[in-house]
Amino acid sequence: MNSPHRIISHFDLDSFFVSVEVLNDPSLKGKPVIVGGSERGVVAACSYEARKFGIHSAMPSAKAKQLCPHAIFIKGHYADYSKYSRWVTQIIASKAPLFEKASIDEFYLDLTGMDKFFKPLQWTIDLRKLIIEETKLPISFGLASNKMMAKMATNQAKPNGFLQIPFGKEKDFLAPLPVADIPGVGEQTNLILRAMGIEKIRQIEEAGPEIMENKFGKWGIDLWHKSQGIHLREVTPYHEAKSISSENTFEENKTDNSFLKKELVRLTEKICFELRQDGKVAGCVAVKIRYPDFETTSRQTTISYTNADDAIIPVVKDLFQKLYKKDRAVRLLGVKLSELTNDAVQTNLFDDIERKLDLYKAIDEVKNRFGKSFVKRASSG
Ligand SMILES: [Mg+2]
């Protein structure tokens, strides 16, 4: 019989930001280190030594300081994180036929069909070894029959380890684990389940689909499937990942330089806003110009992964400056962001699905009330 299951491995760099900081400054090794703080007011990443004090990502920095006054706080070097993220991506891309970059430190590889040629577990062990040898970064992986199971295997294997869940053993693996171990189950879901007397994943399955749906709607059915290790989401190939772009064809051709710059700012703000709403960051920016004779040129550059207007606008202006043929009239301007991946920090912050949906709803409400232009800023032109 043909088994319909897939072979998925999930790679996750261990406390990625902190690991990069330790590479840059080995004296940090073995110490409670916390990245983040001033910018977002929360812990973006922390070392395993810091976790022993009860510190975790997304915790307010002030609270982290209370729990561990001697912790070392670092603002973070996001350009370095991007550099290492790209390095690991390149190594994986050189070996894996099909992979998804789920965030800057997380990857899913679809190895289905590979077992005809070699053993997926050994292949994955070798790939992990290669990543560690080349980059010196600690990384863990899980190997299982779908994305969710692979991610949960990784979480069990951390730090610096690996775990395979053989096909058919999903339920055995899941049954004794706490419900909060299911990706997407955050505080809010956990509380409701607890009130229902459900603490272990096994009990979700036992509750049955009707009870789960009554309590949570569609998410309840989803959870009931997840409790049995059923998860059908496919690995999205990295290079087919969507880009976000915005362009404007002018009614009249434009030559006014300050108008063109303002327009660039407006287009960039619009797509950065979308990017943040999707919880994504971009690693590549492109600018497109079309002249009245339909000659069209574009130019792109890689950037540190970000979704901040302030970081992207200067890059867009610079690209435009290099591309634009002076004093020519412009018919169309466009800005595009690609190399999209999930924002790791935001993913940590909004691990709870309902909270995330609530947040997006709140953003949308604001947007509808004030129009998209509420994010507009005064442009220096
Ligand atoms: Mg990680």
GROMACS .gro file of C-alpha atoms and ligand atoms in nm:
model
  382
    1MET     CA    1   0.000   0.000   0.000
    2ASN     CA    2   0.119   0.347  -0.080
    3SER     CA    3   0.155   0.550   0.236
    4PRO     CA    4   0.031   0.906   0.189
    5HIS     CA    5   0.258   1.053   0.453
    6ARG     CA    6   0.540   1.286   0.376
    7ILE     CA    7   0.892   1.305   0.512
    8ILE     CA    8   0.949   1.648   0.659
    9SER     CA    9   1.242   1.777   0.855
   10HIS     CA   10   1.225   2.097   1.054
   11PHE     CA   11   1.546   2.284   1.136
   12ASP     CA   12   1.557   2.553   1.402
   13LEU     CA   13   1.866   2.745   1.514
   14ASP     CA   14   1.893   2.735   1.892
   15SER     CA   15   1.839   3.074   2.061
   16PHE     CA   16   1.958   3.216   1.731
   17PHE     CA   17   2.019   3.583   1.818
   18VAL     CA   18   2.207   3.488   2.135
   19SER     CA   19   2.415   3.226   1.951
   20VAL     CA   20   2.528   3.492   1.702
   21GLU     CA   21   2.616   3.726   1.988
   22VAL     CA   22   2.824   3.451   2.150
   23LEU     CA   23   3.012   3.395   1.822
   24ASN     CA   24   3.089   3.766   1.809
   25ASP     CA   25   3.189   3.777   2.176
   26PRO     CA   26   3.286   3.435   2.319
   27SER     CA   27   3.303   3.579   2.671
   28LEU     CA   28   2.920   3.567   2.670
   29LYS     CA   29   2.923   3.189   2.653
   30GLY     CA   30   2.746   3.018   2.943
   31LYS     CA   31   2.603   3.345   3.077
   32PRO     CA   32   2.244   3.466   3.104
   33VAL     CA   33   2.221   3.681   2.789
   34ILE     CA   34   1.912   3.868   2.675
   35VAL     CA   35   1.872   4.026   2.331
   36GLY     CA   36   1.617   4.300   2.291
   37GLY     CA   37   1.473   4.542   2.533
   38SER     CA   38   1.488   4.902   2.438
   39GLU     CA   39   1.336   4.877   2.091
   40ARG     CA   40   1.027   4.672   2.155
   41GLY     CA   41   1.042   4.669   2.532
   42VAL     CA   42   1.037   4.290   2.529
   43VAL     CA   43   1.285   4.005   2.525
   44ALA     CA   44   1.351   3.909   2.161
   45ALA     CA   45   1.571   3.613   2.251
   46CYS     CA   46   1.749   3.477   2.555
   47SER     CA   47   2.013   3.218   2.633
   48TYR     CA   48   1.932   2.888   2.798
   49GLU     CA   49   2.109   3.016   3.110
   50ALA     CA   50   1.861   3.307   3.122
   51ARG     CA   51   1.568   3.068   3.076
   52LYS     CA   52   1.665   2.899   3.402
   53PHE     CA   53   1.548   3.218   3.573
   54GLY     CA   54   1.207   3.188   3.411
   55ILE     CA   55   1.284   3.436   3.135
   56HIS     CA   56   1.134   3.374   2.790
   57SER     CA   57   1.087   3.553   2.458
   58ALA     CA   58   0.819   3.821   2.446
   59MET     CA   59   0.848   3.884   2.820
   60PRO     CA   60   0.870   4.254   2.912
   61SER     CA   61   1.238   4.341   2.957
   62ALA     CA   62   1.165   4.504   3.293
   63LYS     CA   63   1.032   4.177   3.426
   64ALA     CA   64   1.335   3.991   3.290
   65LYS     CA   65   1.558   4.233   3.474
   66GLN     CA   66   1.371   4.165   3.798
   67LEU     CA   67   1.403   3.789   3.755
   68CYS     CA   68   1.773   3.805   3.675
   69PRO     CA   69   1.938   4.136   3.767
   70HIS     CA   70   2.283   4.018   3.658
   71ALA     CA   71   2.169   3.916   3.308
   72ILE     CA   72   2.359   4.077   3.022
   73PHE     CA   73   2.127   4.285   2.803
   74ILE     CA   74   2.226   4.335   2.439
   75LYS     CA   75   2.043   4.558   2.196
   76GLY     CA   76   2.099   4.313   1.914
   77HIS     CA   77   2.287   4.321   1.585
   78TYR     CA   78   2.018   4.256   1.327
   79ALA     CA   79   2.251   4.289   1.028
   80ASP     CA   80   2.458   4.001   1.168
   81TYR     CA   81   2.149   3.788   1.224
   82SER     CA   82   2.050   3.845   0.862
   83LYS     CA   83   2.398   3.751   0.745
   84TYR     CA   84   2.398   3.423   0.936
   85SER     CA   85   2.038   3.351   0.837
   86ARG     CA   86   2.136   3.383   0.469
   87TRP     CA   87   2.441   3.164   0.524
   88VAL     CA   88   2.234   2.881   0.673
   89THR     CA   89   1.976   2.928   0.396
   90GLN     CA   90   2.247   2.890   0.132
   91ILE     CA   91   2.377   2.569   0.288
   92ILE     CA   92   2.028   2.421   0.302
   93ALA     CA   93   1.953   2.538  -0.053
   94SER     CA   94   2.270   2.370  -0.178
   95LYS     CA   95   2.151   2.032  -0.044
   96ALA     CA   96   1.773   2.023  -0.020
   97PRO     CA   97   1.558   2.006  -0.334
   98LEU     CA   98   1.253   2.158  -0.162
   99PHE     CA   99   1.257   2.379   0.144
  100GLU     CA  100   1.064   2.660   0.309
  101LYS     CA  101   1.218   2.939   0.509
  102ALA     CA  102   0.959   2.967   0.786
  103SER     CA  103   1.138   3.251   0.965
  104ILE     CA  104   1.492   3.382   0.978
  105ASP     CA  105   1.600   3.087   1.194
  106GLU     CA  106   1.359   2.812   1.096
  107PHE     CA  107   1.330   2.586   0.792
  108TYR     CA  108   1.108   2.304   0.669
  109LEU     CA  109   1.253   2.053   0.421
  110ASP     CA  110   1.035   1.817   0.221
  111LEU     CA  111   1.233   1.496   0.176
  112THR     CA  112   0.943   1.288   0.047
  113GLY     CA  113   1.060   1.038  -0.213
  114MET     CA  114   1.421   1.073  -0.108
  115ASP     CA  115   1.402   0.748   0.089
  116LYS     CA  116   1.429   0.564  -0.241
  117PHE     CA  117   1.784   0.691  -0.271
  118PHE     CA  118   1.916   0.734   0.082
  119LYS     CA  119   1.812   0.730   0.444
  120PRO     CA  120   1.642   1.059   0.533
  121LEU     CA  121   1.759   1.047   0.896
  122GLN     CA  122   2.126   1.004   0.809
  123TRP     CA  123   2.096   1.265   0.534
  124THR     CA  124   1.948   1.513   0.782
  125ILE     CA  125   2.211   1.435   1.045
  126ASP     CA  126   2.481   1.505   0.784
  127LEU     CA  127   2.318   1.834   0.684
  128ARG     CA  128   2.301   1.944   1.046
  129LYS     CA  129   2.668   1.858   1.090
  130LEU     CA  130   2.757   2.063   0.783
  131ILE     CA  131   2.564   2.368   0.908
  132ILE     CA  132   2.733   2.349   1.248
  133GLU     CA  133   3.081   2.298   1.098
  134GLU     CA  134   3.048   2.590   0.860
  135THR     CA  135   2.863   2.848   1.068
  136LYS     CA  136   2.951   2.731   1.423
  137LEU     CA  137   2.588   2.791   1.518
  138PRO     CA  138   2.396   2.535   1.726
  139ILE     CA  139   2.091   2.399   1.542
  140SER     CA  140   1.834   2.128   1.615
  141PHE     CA  141   1.608   1.930   1.387
  142GLY     CA  142   1.301   1.709   1.400
  143LEU     CA  143   1.208   1.451   1.137
  144ALA     CA  144   0.848   1.335   1.102
  145SER     CA  145   0.555   1.275   0.869
  146ASN     CA  146   0.431   1.637   0.855
  147LYS     CA  147   0.528   1.994   0.939
  148MET     CA  148   0.362   2.012   1.278
  149MET     CA  149   0.507   1.683   1.399
  150ALA     CA  150   0.852   1.780   1.274
  151LYS     CA  151   0.837   2.112   1.458
  152MET     CA  152   0.722   1.946   1.778
  153ALA     CA  153   1.005   1.694   1.745
  154THR     CA  154   1.253   1.980   1.714
  155ASN     CA  155   1.112   2.146   2.024
  156GLN     CA  156   1.165   1.825   2.219
  157ALA     CA  157   1.517   1.784   2.080
  158LYS     CA  158   1.636   2.134   2.175
  159PRO     CA  159   1.894   2.252   2.253
  160ASN     CA  160   2.144   2.122   2.002
  161GLY     CA  161   1.990   1.787   1.927
  162PHE     CA  162   1.763   1.598   1.690
  163LEU     CA  163   1.465   1.365   1.710
  164GLN     CA  164   1.281   1.145   1.464
  165ILE     CA  165   0.916   1.050   1.514
  166PRO     CA  166   0.861   0.740   1.300
  167PHE     CA  167   0.550   0.730   1.082
  168GLY     CA  168   0.269   0.566   1.280
  169LYS     CA  169   0.406   0.677   1.618
  170GLU     CA  170   0.256   1.027   1.611
  171LYS     CA  171  -0.022   0.961   1.861
  172ASP     CA  172   0.212   0.784   2.105
  173PHE     CA  173   0.443   1.081   2.093
  174LEU     CA  174   0.167   1.338   2.141
  175ALA     CA  175  -0.055   1.168   2.400
  176PRO     CA  176   0.139   1.248   2.720
  177LEU     CA  177   0.250   1.600   2.621
  178PRO     CA  178   0.088   1.913   2.768
  179VAL     CA  179  -0.158   2.086   2.532
  180ALA     CA  180   0.061   2.397   2.520
  181ASP     CA  181   0.319   2.198   2.323
  182ILE     CA  182   0.093   2.210   2.015
  183PRO     CA  183   0.211   2.496   1.791
  184GLY     CA  184  -0.049   2.772   1.800
  185VAL     CA  185  -0.179   2.691   2.146
  186GLY     CA  186  -0.106   2.992   2.361
  187GLU     CA  187  -0.218   3.119   2.695
  188GLN     CA  188  -0.578   3.186   2.595
  189THR     CA  189  -0.647   2.844   2.443
  190ASN     CA  190  -0.459   2.680   2.727
  191LEU     CA  191  -0.681   2.850   2.986
  192ILE     CA  192  -1.003   2.743   2.817
  193LEU     CA  193  -0.879   2.385   2.781
  194ARG     CA  194  -0.778   2.380   3.146
  195ALA     CA  195  -1.125   2.495   3.245
  196MET     CA  196  -1.257   2.199   3.044
  197GLY     CA  197  -1.031   1.972   3.247
  198ILE     CA  198  -0.800   1.913   2.950
  199GLU     CA  199  -0.428   1.922   3.021
  200LYS     CA  200  -0.273   1.653   2.803
  201ILE     CA  201  -0.296   1.630   2.425
  202ARG     CA  202  -0.453   1.282   2.456
  203GLN     CA  203  -0.754   1.442   2.628
  204ILE     CA  204  -0.824   1.668   2.329
  205GLU     CA  205  -0.872   1.366   2.109
  206GLU     CA  206  -1.086   1.200   2.374
  207ALA     CA  207  -1.307   1.508   2.400
  208GLY     CA  208  -1.412   1.453   2.040
  209PRO     CA  209  -1.472   1.693   1.751
  210GLU     CA  210  -1.820   1.815   1.859
  211ILE     CA  211  -1.711   1.941   2.200
  212MET     CA  212  -1.400   2.100   2.055
  213GLU     CA  213  -1.600   2.274   1.782
  214ASN     CA  214  -1.859   2.399   2.029
  215LYS     CA  215  -1.589   2.558   2.238
  216PHE     CA  216  -1.351   2.692   1.973
  217GLY     CA  217  -1.530   2.684   1.638
  218LYS     CA  218  -1.310   2.593   1.342
  219TRP     CA  219  -0.995   2.621   1.553
  220GLY     CA  220  -1.141   2.344   1.775
  221ILE     CA  221  -1.164   2.103   1.482
  222ASP     CA  222  -0.814   2.202   1.386
  223LEU     CA  223  -0.693   2.127   1.738
  224TRP     CA  224  -0.871   1.795   1.743
  225HIS     CA  225  -0.689   1.696   1.423
  226LYS     CA  226  -0.360   1.825   1.558
  227SER     CA  227  -0.402   1.619   1.876
  228GLN     CA  228  -0.384   1.313   1.653
  229GLY     CA  229  -0.084   1.433   1.459
  230ILE     CA  230  -0.290   1.524   1.151
  231HIS     CA  231  -0.161   1.832   0.976
  232LEU     CA  232  -0.180   1.880   0.602
  233ARG     CA  233   0.002   2.205   0.540
  234GLU     CA  234   0.256   2.176   0.260
  235VAL     CA  235   0.611   2.301   0.253
  236THR     CA  236   0.608   2.629   0.055
  237PRO     CA  237   0.918   2.648  -0.166
  238TYR     CA  238   1.126   2.945  -0.057
  239HIS     CA  239   1.186   3.087  -0.401
  240GLU     CA  240   0.818   3.081  -0.482
  241ALA     CA  241   0.740   3.272  -0.167
  242LYS     CA  242   0.524   3.569  -0.251
  243SER     CA  243   0.650   3.920  -0.282
  244ILE     CA  244   0.463   4.236  -0.192
  245SER     CA  245   0.465   4.520  -0.438
  246SER     CA  246   0.292   4.842  -0.513
  247GLU     CA  247   0.314   5.060  -0.819
  248ASN     CA  248   0.149   5.366  -0.957
  249THR     CA  249   0.098   5.473  -1.316
  250PHE     CA  250   0.064   5.849  -1.330
  251GLU     CA  251  -0.211   6.017  -1.526
  252GLU     CA  252   0.044   6.265  -1.647
  253ASN     CA  253   0.413   6.191  -1.681
  254LYS     CA  254   0.610   6.331  -1.390
  255THR     CA  255   0.948   6.499  -1.376
  256ASP     CA  256   0.922   6.672  -1.041
  257ASN     CA  257   1.192   6.507  -0.831
  258SER     CA  258   1.036   6.586  -0.495
  259PHE     CA  259   0.703   6.447  -0.615
  260LEU     CA  260   0.873   6.124  -0.727
  261LYS     CA  261   1.050   6.086  -0.393
  262LYS     CA  262   0.728   6.144  -0.202
  263GLU     CA  263   0.559   5.885  -0.416
  264LEU     CA  264   0.837   5.636  -0.340
  265VAL     CA  265   0.788   5.697   0.032
  266ARG     CA  266   0.413   5.651   0.000
  267LEU     CA  267   0.446   5.323  -0.193
  268THR     CA  268   0.705   5.192   0.053
  269GLU     CA  269   0.495   5.279   0.357
  270LYS     CA  270   0.200   5.103   0.203
  271ILE     CA  271   0.382   4.774   0.145
  272CYS     CA  272   0.567   4.787   0.478
  273PHE     CA  273   0.230   4.821   0.644
  274GLU     CA  274   0.103   4.513   0.459
  275LEU     CA  275   0.422   4.328   0.549
  276ARG     CA  276   0.376   4.400   0.919
  277GLN     CA  277   0.012   4.297   0.902
  278ASP     CA  278   0.119   3.962   0.760
  279GLY     CA  279   0.379   3.928   1.038
  280LYS     CA  280   0.653   3.911   0.779
  281VAL     CA  281   0.994   4.061   0.715
  282ALA     CA  282   1.163   4.119   0.376
  283GLY     CA  283   1.522   4.057   0.273
  284CYS     CA  284   1.519   4.218  -0.071
  285VAL     CA  285   1.397   4.553  -0.207
  286ALA     CA  286   1.342   4.650  -0.571
  287VAL     CA  287   1.247   4.975  -0.742
  288LYS     CA  288   1.093   4.993  -1.088
  289ILE     CA  289   1.073   5.292  -1.320
  290ARG     CA  290   0.887   5.314  -1.649
  291TYR     CA  291   0.944   5.605  -1.884
  292PRO     CA  292   0.687   5.745  -2.128
  293ASP     CA  293   0.837   5.541  -2.417
  294PHE     CA  294   0.766   5.228  -2.205
  295GLU     CA  295   1.131   5.164  -2.142
  296THR     CA  296   1.122   4.989  -1.804
  297THR     CA  297   1.410   4.939  -1.567
  298SER     CA  298   1.439   4.799  -1.221
  299ARG     CA  299   1.707   4.749  -0.966
  300GLN     CA  300   1.715   4.545  -0.647
  301THR     CA  301   1.933   4.493  -0.345
  302THR     CA  302   1.940   4.263  -0.044
  303ILE     CA  303   1.887   4.417   0.299
  304SER     CA  304   1.884   4.301   0.660
  305TYR     CA  305   1.549   4.131   0.722
  306THR     CA  306   1.309   4.399   0.835
  307ASN     CA  307   0.959   4.538   0.803
  308ALA     CA  308   1.038   4.887   0.929
  309ASP     CA  309   0.968   5.183   0.698
  310ASP     CA  310   1.261   5.368   0.848
  311ALA     CA  311   1.500   5.095   0.738
  312ILE     CA  312   1.355   5.042   0.391
  313ILE     CA  313   1.280   5.398   0.273
  314PRO     CA  314   1.649   5.508   0.251
  315VAL     CA  315   1.728   5.193   0.050
  316VAL     CA  316   1.440   5.266  -0.189
  317LYS     CA  317   1.556   5.625  -0.236
  318ASP     CA  318   1.909   5.509  -0.299
  319LEU     CA  319   1.797   5.252  -0.558
  320PHE     CA  320   1.589   5.517  -0.731
  321GLN     CA  321   1.885   5.756  -0.739
  322LYS     CA  322   2.102   5.492  -0.906
  323LEU     CA  323   1.833   5.391  -1.152
  324TYR     CA  324   1.674   5.719  -1.254
  325LYS     CA  325   1.789   5.887  -1.573
  326LYS     CA  326   1.807   6.247  -1.471
  327ASP     CA  327   1.535   6.488  -1.583
  328ARG     CA  328   1.344   6.225  -1.776
  329ALA     CA  329   0.971   6.212  -1.731
  330VAL     CA  330   0.841   5.912  -1.541
  331ARG     CA  331   0.526   5.723  -1.631
  332LEU     CA  332   0.527   5.459  -1.355
  333LEU     CA  333   0.699   5.400  -1.022
  334GLY     CA  334   0.698   5.072  -0.833
  335VAL     CA  335   0.845   4.928  -0.514
  336LYS     CA  336   0.867   4.557  -0.442
  337LEU     CA  337   0.969   4.360  -0.131
  338SER     CA  338   1.074   3.997  -0.169
  339GLU     CA  339   1.264   3.724   0.016
  340LEU     CA  340   0.975   3.730   0.258
  341THR     CA  341   0.979   3.521   0.571
  342ASN     CA  342   0.793   3.528   0.902
  343ASP     CA  343   0.907   3.776   1.161
  344ALA     CA  344   1.061   3.552   1.429
  345VAL     CA  345   1.014   3.806   1.706
  346GLN     CA  346   0.655   3.874   1.616
  347THR     CA  347   0.589   3.503   1.582
  348ASN     CA  348   0.711   3.460   1.937
  349LEU     CA  349   0.509   3.754   2.056
  350PHE     CA  350   0.188   3.633   1.905
  351ASP     CA  351   0.217   3.261   1.941
  352ASP     CA  352  -0.143   3.241   2.041
  353ILE     CA  353  -0.361   3.221   1.733
  354GLU     CA  354  -0.662   3.400   1.876
  355ARG     CA  355  -0.452   3.678   2.014
  356LYS     CA  356  -0.295   3.720   1.674
  357LEU     CA  357  -0.634   3.731   1.505
  358ASP     CA  358  -0.756   3.981   1.764
  359LEU     CA  359  -0.454   4.196   1.696
  360TYR     CA  360  -0.508   4.192   1.318
  361LYS     CA  361  -0.873   4.269   1.370
  362ALA     CA  362  -0.778   4.567   1.582
  363ILE     CA  363  -0.536   4.687   1.315
  364ASP     CA  364  -0.798   4.647   1.045
  365GLU     CA  365  -1.052   4.838   1.248
  366VAL     CA  366  -0.811   5.125   1.290
  367LYS     CA  367  -0.731   5.109   0.921
  368ASN     CA  368  -1.096   5.117   0.821
  369ARG     CA  369  -1.175   5.399   1.056
  370PHE     CA  370  -0.893   5.627   0.951
  371GLY     CA  371  -0.810   5.489   0.611
  372LYS     CA  372  -0.475   5.342   0.520
  373SER     CA  373  -0.324   5.689   0.520
  374PHE     CA  374  -0.310   5.699   0.901
  375VAL     CA  375   0.035   5.546   0.876
  376LYS     CA  376   0.154   5.830   0.655
  377ARG     CA  377   0.440   6.036   0.776
  378ALA     CA  378   0.570   6.377   0.685
  379SER     CA  379   0.805   6.320   0.397
  380SER     CA  380   1.131   6.502   0.365
  381GLY     CA  381   1.094   6.471  -0.012
  382MG      MG  382   1.516   2.928   1.678
   0.00000   0.00000   0.00000
